[in-house]
PDB file of C-alpha atoms in Angstrom:
ATOM      1  CA  MET A 554      57.094 -33.126 -13.199  1.00  0.00           C
ATOM      2  CA  LYS A 555      55.328 -34.881 -10.331  1.00  0.00           C
ATOM      3  CA  ARG A 556      56.183 -31.951  -8.065  1.00  0.00           C
ATOM      4  CA  ILE A 557      54.596 -29.483 -10.517  1.00  0.00           C
ATOM      5  CA  ILE A 558      51.430 -31.561 -10.733  1.00  0.00           C
ATOM      6  CA  ALA A 559      51.236 -31.739  -6.939  1.00  0.00           C
ATOM      7  CA  LEU A 560      51.590 -27.946  -6.650  1.00  0.00           C
ATOM      8  CA  ILE A 561      48.847 -27.463  -9.211  1.00  0.00           C
ATOM      9  CA  ILE A 562      46.527 -29.790  -7.286  1.00  0.00           C
ATOM     10  CA  ILE A 563      47.256 -27.982  -4.011  1.00  0.00           C
ATOM     11  CA  ALA A 564      46.577 -24.599  -5.636  1.00  0.00           C
ATOM     12  CA  MET A 565      43.280 -25.860  -7.024  1.00  0.00           C
ATOM     13  CA  LEU A 566      42.244 -27.132  -3.607  1.00  0.00           C
ATOM     14  CA  ILE A 567      43.110 -23.790  -2.034  1.00  0.00           C
ATOM     15  CA  ILE A 568      41.072 -21.917  -4.663  1.00  0.00           C
ATOM     16  CA  ALA A 569      38.145 -24.305  -4.204  1.00  0.00           C
ATOM     17  CA  GLY A 570      38.286 -23.828  -0.446  1.00  0.00           C
ATOM     18  CA  CYS A 571      38.276 -20.038  -0.819  1.00  0.00           C
ATOM     19  CA  SER A 572      35.312 -20.145  -3.180  1.00  0.00           C
ATOM     20  CA  GLU A 573      33.358 -22.240  -0.707  1.00  0.00           C
ATOM     21  CA  ASP A 574      34.003 -19.672   2.024  1.00  0.00           C
ATOM     22  CA  GLU A 575      33.034 -16.711  -0.168  1.00  0.00           C
ATOM     23  CA  ASP A 576      29.959 -14.881   1.131  1.00  0.00           C
ATOM     24  CA  THR A 577      27.379 -14.527  -1.623  1.00  0.00           C
ATOM     25  CA  GLU A 578      24.243 -14.204   0.495  1.00  0.00           C
ATOM     26  CA  ILE A 579      22.311 -10.986  -0.120  1.00  0.00           C
ATOM     27  CA  PRO A 580      20.916  -9.053   2.883  1.00  0.00           C
ATOM     28  CA  VAL A 581      17.157  -9.121   3.363  1.00  0.00           C
ATOM     29  CA  VAL A 582      15.756  -5.595   3.730  1.00  0.00           C
ATOM     30  CA  THR A 583      12.248  -4.563   4.819  1.00  0.00           C
ATOM     31  CA  ILE A 584      10.776  -1.116   5.521  1.00  0.00           C
ATOM     32  CA  THR A 585       8.856  -1.446   8.789  1.00  0.00           C
ATOM     33  CA  SER A 586       7.748   2.187   9.109  1.00  0.00           C
ATOM     34  CA  PRO A 587       5.933   4.032   7.612  1.00  0.00           C
ATOM     35  CA  GLU A 588       3.448   1.619   6.072  1.00  0.00           C
ATOM     36  CA  ASN A 589       2.719   1.577   2.369  1.00  0.00           C
ATOM     37  CA  GLY A 590       0.100   4.224   1.515  1.00  0.00           C
ATOM     38  CA  ALA A 591       0.438   5.970   4.877  1.00  0.00           C
ATOM     39  CA  SER A 592       0.208   9.706   5.436  1.00  0.00           C
ATOM     40  CA  VAL A 593       3.362  11.234   6.881  1.00  0.00           C
ATOM     41  CA  ILE A 594       3.607  14.404   8.960  1.00  0.00           C
ATOM     42  CA  PRO A 595       7.166  15.802   8.599  1.00  0.00           C
ATOM     43  CA  PRO A 596       9.688  15.339  10.038  1.00  0.00           C
ATOM     44  CA  ALA A 597       9.248  11.600   9.519  1.00  0.00           C
ATOM     45  CA  THR A 598      11.375   8.690  10.683  1.00  0.00           C
ATOM     46  CA  ILE A 599      11.947   5.833   8.253  1.00  0.00           C
ATOM     47  CA  THR A 600      12.726   2.513   9.961  1.00  0.00           C
ATOM     48  CA  VAL A 601      14.248  -0.505   8.236  1.00  0.00           C
ATOM     49  CA  GLN A 602      14.902  -4.101   9.257  1.00  0.00           C
ATOM     50  CA  ALA A 603      18.001  -5.589   7.589  1.00  0.00           C
ATOM     51  CA  VAL A 604      19.271  -9.155   8.160  1.00  0.00           C
ATOM     52  CA  ASP A 605      22.383 -10.869   6.765  1.00  0.00           C
ATOM     53  CA  ASN A 606      24.251 -14.075   7.603  1.00  0.00           C
ATOM     54  CA  GLU A 607      27.532 -12.163   8.082  1.00  0.00           C
ATOM     55  CA  GLY A 608      25.999  -8.966   9.434  1.00  0.00           C
ATOM     56  CA  VAL A 609      24.995  -5.676   7.804  1.00  0.00           C
ATOM     57  CA  GLU A 610      27.637  -3.004   7.317  1.00  0.00           C
ATOM     58  CA  ILE A 611      25.445  -0.080   6.223  1.00  0.00           C
ATOM     59  CA  VAL A 612      21.869   0.733   5.250  1.00  0.00           C
ATOM     60  CA  ARG A 613      21.133   3.502   2.751  1.00  0.00           C
ATOM     61  CA  PHE A 614      17.776   5.282   2.577  1.00  0.00           C
ATOM     62  CA  PHE A 615      16.221   6.616  -0.627  1.00  0.00           C
ATOM     63  CA  VAL A 616      13.249   8.908  -1.296  1.00  0.00           C
ATOM     64  CA  ASP A 617      12.248   9.357  -4.947  1.00  0.00           C
ATOM     65  CA  SER A 618      15.496   7.555  -5.924  1.00  0.00           C
ATOM     66  CA  ALA A 619      17.672  10.144  -4.127  1.00  0.00           C
ATOM     67  CA  GLU A 620      19.770   8.996  -1.139  1.00  0.00           C
ATOM     68  CA  ILE A 621      18.754  10.919   1.993  1.00  0.00           C
ATOM     69  CA  GLY A 622      20.831   9.219   4.693  1.00  0.00           C
ATOM     70  CA  THR A 623      22.589   6.137   6.055  1.00  0.00           C
ATOM     71  CA  ASP A 624      22.785   4.120   9.258  1.00  0.00           C
ATOM     72  CA  THR A 625      25.254   1.474  10.435  1.00  0.00           C
ATOM     73  CA  GLU A 626      23.553   0.185  13.575  1.00  0.00           C
ATOM     74  CA  ALA A 627      20.261  -1.596  14.139  1.00  0.00           C
ATOM     75  CA  PRO A 628      17.527  -0.523  14.413  1.00  0.00           C
ATOM     76  CA  TYR A 629      18.292   1.240  11.141  1.00  0.00           C
ATOM     77  CA  THR A 630      16.552   4.616  10.971  1.00  0.00           C
ATOM     78  CA  CYS A 631      16.689   7.853   9.028  1.00  0.00           C
ATOM     79  CA  ASP A 632      14.945  11.171   9.711  1.00  0.00           C
ATOM     80  CA  TRP A 633      13.430  12.831   6.645  1.00  0.00           C
ATOM     81  CA  ASP A 634      12.426  16.479   7.049  1.00  0.00           C
ATOM     82  CA  ALA A 635      10.648  16.741   3.639  1.00  0.00           C
ATOM     83  CA  ALA A 636      11.250  20.506   3.687  1.00  0.00           C
ATOM     84  CA  GLY A 637       9.814  22.490   0.794  1.00  0.00           C
ATOM     85  CA  LEU A 638       7.553  19.731  -0.521  1.00  0.00           C
ATOM     86  CA  ASP A 639       3.823  20.164  -1.228  1.00  0.00           C
ATOM     87  CA  ASP A 640       0.971  19.000   0.931  1.00  0.00           C
ATOM     88  CA  LEU A 641      -0.532  15.747  -0.416  1.00  0.00           C
ATOM     89  CA  SER A 642       2.513  15.089  -2.607  1.00  0.00           C
ATOM     90  CA  CYS A 643       3.282  11.374  -3.042  1.00  0.00           C
ATOM     91  CA  HIS A 644       6.786   9.935  -2.653  1.00  0.00           C
ATOM     92  CA  SER A 645       8.416   6.532  -3.107  1.00  0.00           C
ATOM     93  CA  ILE A 646      10.711   5.127  -0.408  1.00  0.00           C
ATOM     94  CA  PHE A 647      13.122   2.180  -0.500  1.00  0.00           C
ATOM     95  CA  ALA A 648      16.338   1.111   1.245  1.00  0.00           C
ATOM     96  CA  LYS A 649      19.516  -0.798   0.416  1.00  0.00           C
ATOM     97  CA  ALA A 650      21.649  -2.863   2.843  1.00  0.00           C
ATOM     98  CA  GLU A 651      25.262  -3.865   2.200  1.00  0.00           C
ATOM     99  CA  ASP A 652      27.347  -6.498   3.989  1.00  0.00           C
ATOM    100  CA  ALA A 653      31.145  -6.736   4.390  1.00  0.00           C
ATOM    101  CA  ALA A 654      31.465  -8.802   1.207  1.00  0.00           C
ATOM    102  CA  GLY A 655      29.791  -6.102  -0.844  1.00  0.00           C
ATOM    103  CA  ASN A 656      26.497  -7.962  -1.307  1.00  0.00           C
ATOM    104  CA  ILE A 657      23.608  -5.510  -1.597  1.00  0.00           C
ATOM    105  CA  GLY A 658      19.966  -6.201  -0.866  1.00  0.00           C
ATOM    106  CA  THR A 659      17.144  -3.815  -1.780  1.00  0.00           C
ATOM    107  CA  SER A 660      13.789  -3.479  -0.031  1.00  0.00           C
ATOM    108  CA  GLY A 661      10.458  -3.300  -1.736  1.00  0.00           C
ATOM    109  CA  GLU A 662       9.295   0.198  -2.669  1.00  0.00           C
ATOM    110  CA  ILE A 663       6.488   1.843  -0.723  1.00  0.00           C
ATOM    111  CA  GLU A 664       4.405   4.942  -1.527  1.00  0.00           C
ATOM    112  CA  ILE A 665       3.580   7.579   1.107  1.00  0.00           C
ATOM    113  CA  TRP A 666       1.956  11.026   0.960  1.00  0.00           C
ATOM    114  CA  LEU A 667       2.775  14.163   2.915  1.00  0.00           C
ATOM    115  CA  ASN A 668       0.131  15.382   5.333  1.00  0.00           C
ATOM    116  CA  LEU A 669       1.225  18.905   6.265  1.00  0.00           C
ATOM    117  CA  THR A 670      -2.164  19.873   7.748  1.00  0.00           C
ATOM    118  CA  GLY A 671      -2.471  16.804   9.971  1.00  0.00           C
ATOM    119  CA  TRP A 672      -5.722  15.885   8.222  1.00  0.00           C
ATOM    120  CA  ASP A 673      -7.073  12.496   9.331  1.00  0.00           C
ATOM    121  CA  PHE A 674      -8.224  10.919   6.057  1.00  0.00           C
ATOM    122  CA  LEU A 675     -10.281   8.178   7.706  1.00  0.00           C
ATOM    123  CA  LEU A 676     -12.762   6.200   5.595  1.00  0.00           C
ATOM    124  CA  VAL A 677     -15.732   4.727   7.490  1.00  0.00           C
ATOM    125  CA  GLU A 678     -18.759   2.616   6.618  1.00  0.00           C
ATOM    126  CA  THR A 679     -22.112   4.190   7.491  1.00  0.00           C
ATOM    127  CA  ALA A 680     -24.476   1.472   6.200  1.00  0.00           C
ATOM    128  CA  HIS A 681     -24.654  -1.609   4.012  1.00  0.00           C
ATOM    129  CA  THR A 682     -27.193  -3.987   2.484  1.00  0.00           C
ATOM    130  CA  ALA A 683     -26.924  -7.127   0.379  1.00  0.00           C
ATOM    131  CA  ALA A 684     -26.185  -5.028  -2.714  1.00  0.00           C
ATOM    132  CA  SER A 685     -24.744  -1.692  -1.513  1.00  0.00           C
ATOM    133  CA  VAL A 686     -22.289  -0.049   0.870  1.00  0.00           C
ATOM    134  CA  SER A 687     -22.428   3.573   2.072  1.00  0.00           C
ATOM    135  CA  LEU A 688     -19.159   5.309   2.984  1.00  0.00           C
ATOM    136  CA  ALA A 689     -18.115   8.635   4.501  1.00  0.00           C
ATOM    137  CA  TRP A 690     -14.862  10.564   5.052  1.00  0.00           C
ATOM    138  CA  PRO A 691     -13.856  13.980   6.455  1.00  0.00           C
ATOM    139  CA  PRO A 692     -13.495  17.018   4.151  1.00  0.00           C
ATOM    140  CA  TYR A 693     -10.036  18.194   3.147  1.00  0.00           C
ATOM    141  CA  PRO A 694      -9.411  21.445   5.096  1.00  0.00           C
ATOM    142  CA  PRO A 695      -8.271  23.637   2.141  1.00  0.00           C
ATOM    143  CA  GLY A 696     -11.313  22.512   0.129  1.00  0.00           C
ATOM    144  CA  LEU A 697      -9.501  21.619  -3.089  1.00  0.00           C
ATOM    145  CA  GLY A 698      -9.372  18.658  -5.432  1.00  0.00           C
ATOM    146  CA  ASN A 699     -11.638  15.749  -6.257  1.00  0.00           C
ATOM    147  CA  PHE A 700     -12.450  12.603  -4.293  1.00  0.00           C
ATOM    148  CA  ARG A 701     -12.510   9.138  -5.864  1.00  0.00           C
ATOM    149  CA  VAL A 702     -13.601   5.827  -4.355  1.00  0.00           C
ATOM    150  CA  HIS A 703     -12.165   2.512  -5.539  1.00  0.00           C
ATOM    151  CA  TYR A 704     -13.102  -0.972  -4.395  1.00  0.00           C
ATOM    152  CA  ASP A 705     -12.541  -4.634  -5.145  1.00  0.00           C
ATOM    153  CA  THR A 706     -12.928  -8.091  -3.632  1.00  0.00           C
ATOM    154  CA  GLU A 707      -9.157  -8.279  -2.989  1.00  0.00           C
ATOM    155  CA  PRO A 708      -7.164  -6.145  -0.505  1.00  0.00           C
ATOM    156  CA  GLY A 709      -4.519  -3.591  -1.511  1.00  0.00           C
ATOM    157  CA  ILE A 710      -6.800  -1.121  -3.272  1.00  0.00           C
ATOM    158  CA  ASP A 711      -5.180   1.510  -5.492  1.00  0.00           C
ATOM    159  CA  THR A 712      -6.254   3.647  -8.425  1.00  0.00           C
ATOM    160  CA  THR A 713      -5.548   0.832 -10.891  1.00  0.00           C
ATOM    161  CA  ASP A 714      -8.564  -1.099  -9.636  1.00  0.00           C
ATOM    162  CA  PRO A 715     -11.161  -0.780 -12.396  1.00  0.00           C
ATOM    163  CA  GLN A 716     -14.091  -0.595 -10.020  1.00  0.00           C
ATOM    164  CA  GLY A 717     -14.452   2.983  -8.841  1.00  0.00           C
ATOM    165  CA  MET A 718     -16.454   6.184  -8.846  1.00  0.00           C
ATOM    166  CA  ALA A 719     -15.787   9.912  -8.583  1.00  0.00           C
ATOM    167  CA  ALA A 720     -17.273  12.440  -6.172  1.00  0.00           C
ATOM    168  CA  GLY A 721     -17.115  16.229  -6.034  1.00  0.00           C
ATOM    169  CA  ILE A 722     -14.997  17.987  -3.439  1.00  0.00           C
ATOM    170  CA  ILE A 723     -18.130  19.044  -1.556  1.00  0.00           C
ATOM    171  CA  ASP A 724     -19.143  15.392  -1.237  1.00  0.00           C
ATOM    172  CA  THR A 725     -17.847  13.530   1.798  1.00  0.00           C
ATOM    173  CA  SER A 726     -19.926  10.403   1.304  1.00  0.00           C
ATOM    174  CA  ALA A 727     -20.847   7.910  -1.396  1.00  0.00           C
ATOM    175  CA  THR A 728     -22.994   4.811  -1.857  1.00  0.00           C
ATOM    176  CA  ILE A 729     -21.645   1.960  -3.971  1.00  0.00           C
ATOM    177  CA  ALA A 730     -24.477  -0.113  -5.451  1.00  0.00           C
ATOM    178  CA  GLY A 731     -24.689  -3.241  -7.581  1.00  0.00           C
ATOM    179  CA  LEU A 732     -22.621  -5.379  -5.218  1.00  0.00           C
ATOM    180  CA  MET A 733     -22.895  -9.119  -4.644  1.00  0.00           C
ATOM    181  CA  PRO A 734     -24.466 -10.427  -1.436  1.00  0.00           C
ATOM    182  CA  SER A 735     -22.408 -12.177   1.282  1.00  0.00           C
ATOM    183  CA  THR A 736     -19.146 -10.850  -0.189  1.00  0.00           C
ATOM    184  CA  ASP A 737     -16.118  -9.131   1.381  1.00  0.00           C
ATOM    185  CA  TYR A 738     -15.372  -5.819  -0.347  1.00  0.00           C
ATOM    186  CA  TYR A 739     -12.322  -3.607   0.213  1.00  0.00           C
ATOM    187  CA  PHE A 740     -12.649   0.177  -0.147  1.00  0.00           C
ATOM    188  CA  ARG A 741     -10.353   3.191  -0.297  1.00  0.00           C
ATOM    189  CA  SER A 742     -10.984   6.859  -0.991  1.00  0.00           C
ATOM    190  CA  PHE A 743      -8.488   9.032  -2.866  1.00  0.00           C
ATOM    191  CA  LEU A 744      -8.221  12.818  -2.960  1.00  0.00           C
ATOM    192  CA  VAL A 745      -6.601  14.180  -6.116  1.00  0.00           C
ATOM    193  CA  VAL A 746      -5.338  17.763  -6.035  1.00  0.00           C
ATOM    194  CA  GLY A 747      -3.480  18.668  -9.204  1.00  0.00           C
ATOM    195  CA  LEU A 748      -0.658  16.133  -9.558  1.00  0.00           C
ATOM    196  CA  ASN A 749      -0.842  15.160  -5.879  1.00  0.00           C
ATOM    197  CA  MET A 750      -2.940  12.424  -4.324  1.00  0.00           C
ATOM    198  CA  ALA A 751      -3.860  11.476  -0.750  1.00  0.00           C
ATOM    199  CA  ILE A 752      -4.971   7.962   0.183  1.00  0.00           C
ATOM    200  CA  SER A 753      -7.447   7.064   2.917  1.00  0.00           C
ATOM    201  CA  SER A 754      -7.321   4.070   5.197  1.00  0.00           C
ATOM    202  CA  GLU A 755      -8.521   0.812   3.632  1.00  0.00           C
ATOM    203  CA  ILE A 756     -11.644  -0.777   5.109  1.00  0.00           C
ATOM    204  CA  THR A 757     -13.440  -4.083   4.620  1.00  0.00           C
ATOM    205  CA  VAL A 758     -17.233  -4.455   4.502  1.00  0.00           C
ATOM    206  CA  THR A 759     -19.169  -7.702   4.148  1.00  0.00           C
ATOM    207  CA  THR A 760     -22.487  -7.305   2.354  1.00  0.00           C
ATOM    208  CA  ASP A 761     -25.609  -8.909   3.809  1.00  0.00           C
ATOM    209  CA  GLU A 762     -27.071 -12.189   2.680  1.00  0.00           C
ATOM    210  CA  ALA A 763     -29.512 -12.065  -0.219  1.00  0.00           C
ATOM    211  CA  VAL A 764     -33.100 -11.456   0.876  1.00  0.00           C
ATOM    212  CA  SER A 765     -35.304 -14.457   0.120  1.00  0.00           C
ATOM    213  CA  MET A 766     -38.412 -13.775  -2.018  1.00  0.00           C
ATOM    214  CA  SER A 767     -41.927 -14.745  -0.947  1.00  0.00           C
ATOM    215  CA  TRP A 768     -44.136 -16.028  -3.765  1.00  0.00           C
ATOM    216  CA  ILE A 769     -47.853 -15.142  -3.793  1.00  0.00           C
ATOM    217  CA  SER A 770     -50.291 -17.256  -5.780  1.00  0.00           C
ATOM    218  CA  VAL A 771     -52.756 -15.303  -7.942  1.00  0.00           C
ATOM    219  CA  ALA A 772     -55.850 -17.215  -9.046  1.00  0.00           C
ATOM    220  CA  ALA A 773     -56.831 -17.214 -12.699  1.00  0.00           C
ATOM    221  CA  GLY A 774     -59.757 -15.074 -13.855  1.00  0.00           C
ATOM    222  CA  GLY A 775     -60.791 -11.451 -14.127  1.00  0.00           C
ATOM    223  CA  PHE A 776     -59.905  -8.697 -11.666  1.00  0.00           C
ATOM    224  CA  SER A 777     -60.745  -5.063 -11.022  1.00  0.00           C
ATOM    225  CA  ARG A 778     -58.143  -2.387 -11.676  1.00  0.00           C
ATOM    226  CA  GLY A 779     -58.245   1.280 -10.757  1.00  0.00           C
ATOM    227  CA  ALA A 780     -60.038   3.413  -8.120  1.00  0.00           C
ATOM    228  CA  LEU A 781     -63.181   1.900  -6.685  1.00  0.00           C
ATOM    229  CA  ASP A 782     -64.908   5.293  -6.428  1.00  0.00           C
ATOM    230  CA  GLY A 783     -64.567   5.932 -10.150  1.00  0.00           C
ATOM    231  CA  SER A 784     -62.167   8.884  -9.799  1.00  0.00           C
ATOM    232  CA  SER A 785     -59.388   9.338 -12.298  1.00  0.00           C
TER     233      SER A 785
END
């Protein structure tokens, strides 16, 4: 009986030791290129950083939830030709890394848009005051769609930001009024063509300080009003 108990204890110790050695750490995965919201001219290279305590066995690349390639050596990259897709079409990209123990880590998802014409959608500030900011951007070569401008006091502007305005396709500038003085504002312009959308660079503009008012004292009593020569 004592021998059976001893065998049971030894088996339990062996199992406990194995469980302590079991690798349960999930790989950390980050997409380093392209950046979120970037325009991509095909063919595009997707680059991923993957780190794991026991090493990464394979990295899988996904565009719009479909696997497009794998890589087993760092730096982990995948070439995406994007053949047959529309200009200005938006696509989601993420990656998964797996270690030898079967642990899988997933990167955050980024959004990119295809730029088949090589159009440089660069948003610039042309002027600002204490209460307004004027912006400009280049026209879209095919001359289609509708521009929108969104802004907020926090970075990471997208179309969910409630503060925004629309502009016609012939407009390549806009002035945002009603802003607060001495405040950092973040701006982005969006071009919507059908179901597709292009995103400009994001810029930051700090509005001027509020202009101080000068008070003028007006003495009590009567005053003359109107033209001195009696004309209407």
